[in-house]
Amino acid sequence: MKIPKTIVTYCPRCHVHTEHSVSIYKHGKRRTLAQGQRRYLRKQEGYGSKRKPEQKRFAKITKKVVLKLKCNKCGYIIHRKGIRLKRAELAEKHR
């Protein structure tokens, strides 16, 4: 799906519709020293069974793509809820 690089949408900080630049959200690298990650790794190790069952086959063939919208006026960033797409592509506004 082609997604426009700029979208006019509501900015909660400006309280008005403004132009937003669009990018695809990518999650950062997990911090190994974060408490939740340490707890997860500790529960995973050992001779017992894994914490969650290993997935044998995937039911879904697509990932959810979250859009990151940045207000061009104030720089506030909001995330737009993810939708399932096989391929997301940022493109110029088409008519």
Coordinates of C-alpha atoms in Angstrom, one line a residue:
M1 CA 0.0 0.0 0.0
K2 CA 1.3 3.5 -0.8
I3 CA 1.2 5.9 2.1
P4 CA 1.6 9.6 1.5
K5 CA 4.7 11.3 3.1
T6 CA 2.6 14.2 4.5
I7 CA -0.9 13.9 6.1
V8 CA -3.1 16.7 7.4
T9 CA -4.5 15.5 10.7
Y10 CA -5.4 16.6 14.2
C11 CA -2.5 17.6 16.5
P12 CA -3.3 17.2 20.2
R13 CA -0.7 19.7 21.3
C14 CA -1.7 22.4 18.8
H15 CA -5.5 21.6 19.2
V16 CA -5.9 22.1 15.4
H17 CA -5.5 20.1 12.2
T18 CA -1.9 20.6 10.9
E19 CA 0.4 18.9 8.4
H20 CA 2.2 15.9 9.7
S21 CA 5.2 14.1 8.1
V22 CA 4.7 10.4 8.0
S23 CA 7.3 7.6 8.7
I24 CA 7.0 3.9 9.5
Y25 CA 7.6 3.2 13.2
K26 CA 10.4 0.8 13.9
H27 CA 10.9 -0.4 17.5
G28 CA 14.3 0.1 19.1
K29 CA 16.7 -2.5 20.4
R30 CA 15.6 -4.0 23.8
R31 CA 17.7 -3.0 26.8
T32 CA 19.3 -6.1 28.4
L33 CA 19.5 -4.4 31.8
A34 CA 15.8 -3.4 31.9
Q35 CA 14.0 -5.1 34.8
G36 CA 11.4 -6.7 32.6
Q37 CA 14.0 -8.1 30.2
R38 CA 16.1 -9.5 33.0
R39 CA 13.0 -11.2 34.5
Y40 CA 12.1 -12.6 31.1
L41 CA 15.6 -14.0 30.5
R42 CA 15.8 -15.5 34.0
K43 CA 12.5 -17.3 33.5
Q44 CA 13.6 -18.6 30.1
E45 CA 16.8 -20.3 31.3
G46 CA 17.2 -23.5 33.2
Y47 CA 16.2 -27.1 32.8
G48 CA 12.5 -26.5 33.0
S49 CA 10.2 -25.9 30.1
K50 CA 10.1 -22.6 28.2
R51 CA 7.9 -19.9 29.6
K52 CA 5.8 -19.8 26.5
P53 CA 5.4 -22.6 23.9
E54 CA 7.6 -22.3 20.8
Q55 CA 5.5 -21.5 17.8
K56 CA 5.7 -24.3 15.3
R57 CA 4.0 -22.6 12.3
F58 CA 2.8 -19.1 11.7
A59 CA -0.9 -18.4 11.2
K60 CA -0.4 -14.8 10.0
I61 CA 1.5 -13.8 7.0
T62 CA 1.6 -10.1 7.6
K63 CA 2.8 -7.7 10.3
K64 CA 1.0 -4.7 11.6
V65 CA 2.6 -1.4 10.4
V66 CA 2.4 1.5 12.8
L67 CA 2.7 5.0 11.3
K68 CA 4.7 7.7 13.2
L69 CA 3.2 11.1 12.5
K70 CA 5.3 14.2 13.4
C71 CA 3.6 17.6 13.5
N72 CA 5.4 20.1 11.2
K73 CA 4.3 23.0 13.4
C74 CA 5.3 21.9 16.9
G75 CA 7.2 18.7 16.4
Y76 CA 4.9 16.5 18.5
I77 CA 4.9 12.8 17.5
I78 CA 1.9 10.6 17.6
H79 CA 1.6 6.9 16.6
R80 CA -1.3 5.8 14.4
K81 CA -2.7 2.4 15.1
G82 CA -1.2 -0.4 13.1
I83 CA -2.9 -2.0 10.1
R84 CA -2.0 -5.3 8.5
L85 CA -0.2 -4.8 5.2
K86 CA 2.0 -7.1 3.1
R87 CA 4.0 -4.1 1.9
A88 CA 4.0 -0.5 3.1
E89 CA 5.6 2.1 0.9
L90 CA 6.0 5.8 1.5
A91 CA 5.1 7.7 -1.6
E92 CA 4.4 11.3 -2.8
K93 CA 0.8 12.4 -2.7
H94 CA -1.0 10.9 -5.7
R95 CA -4.2 12.4 -7.1

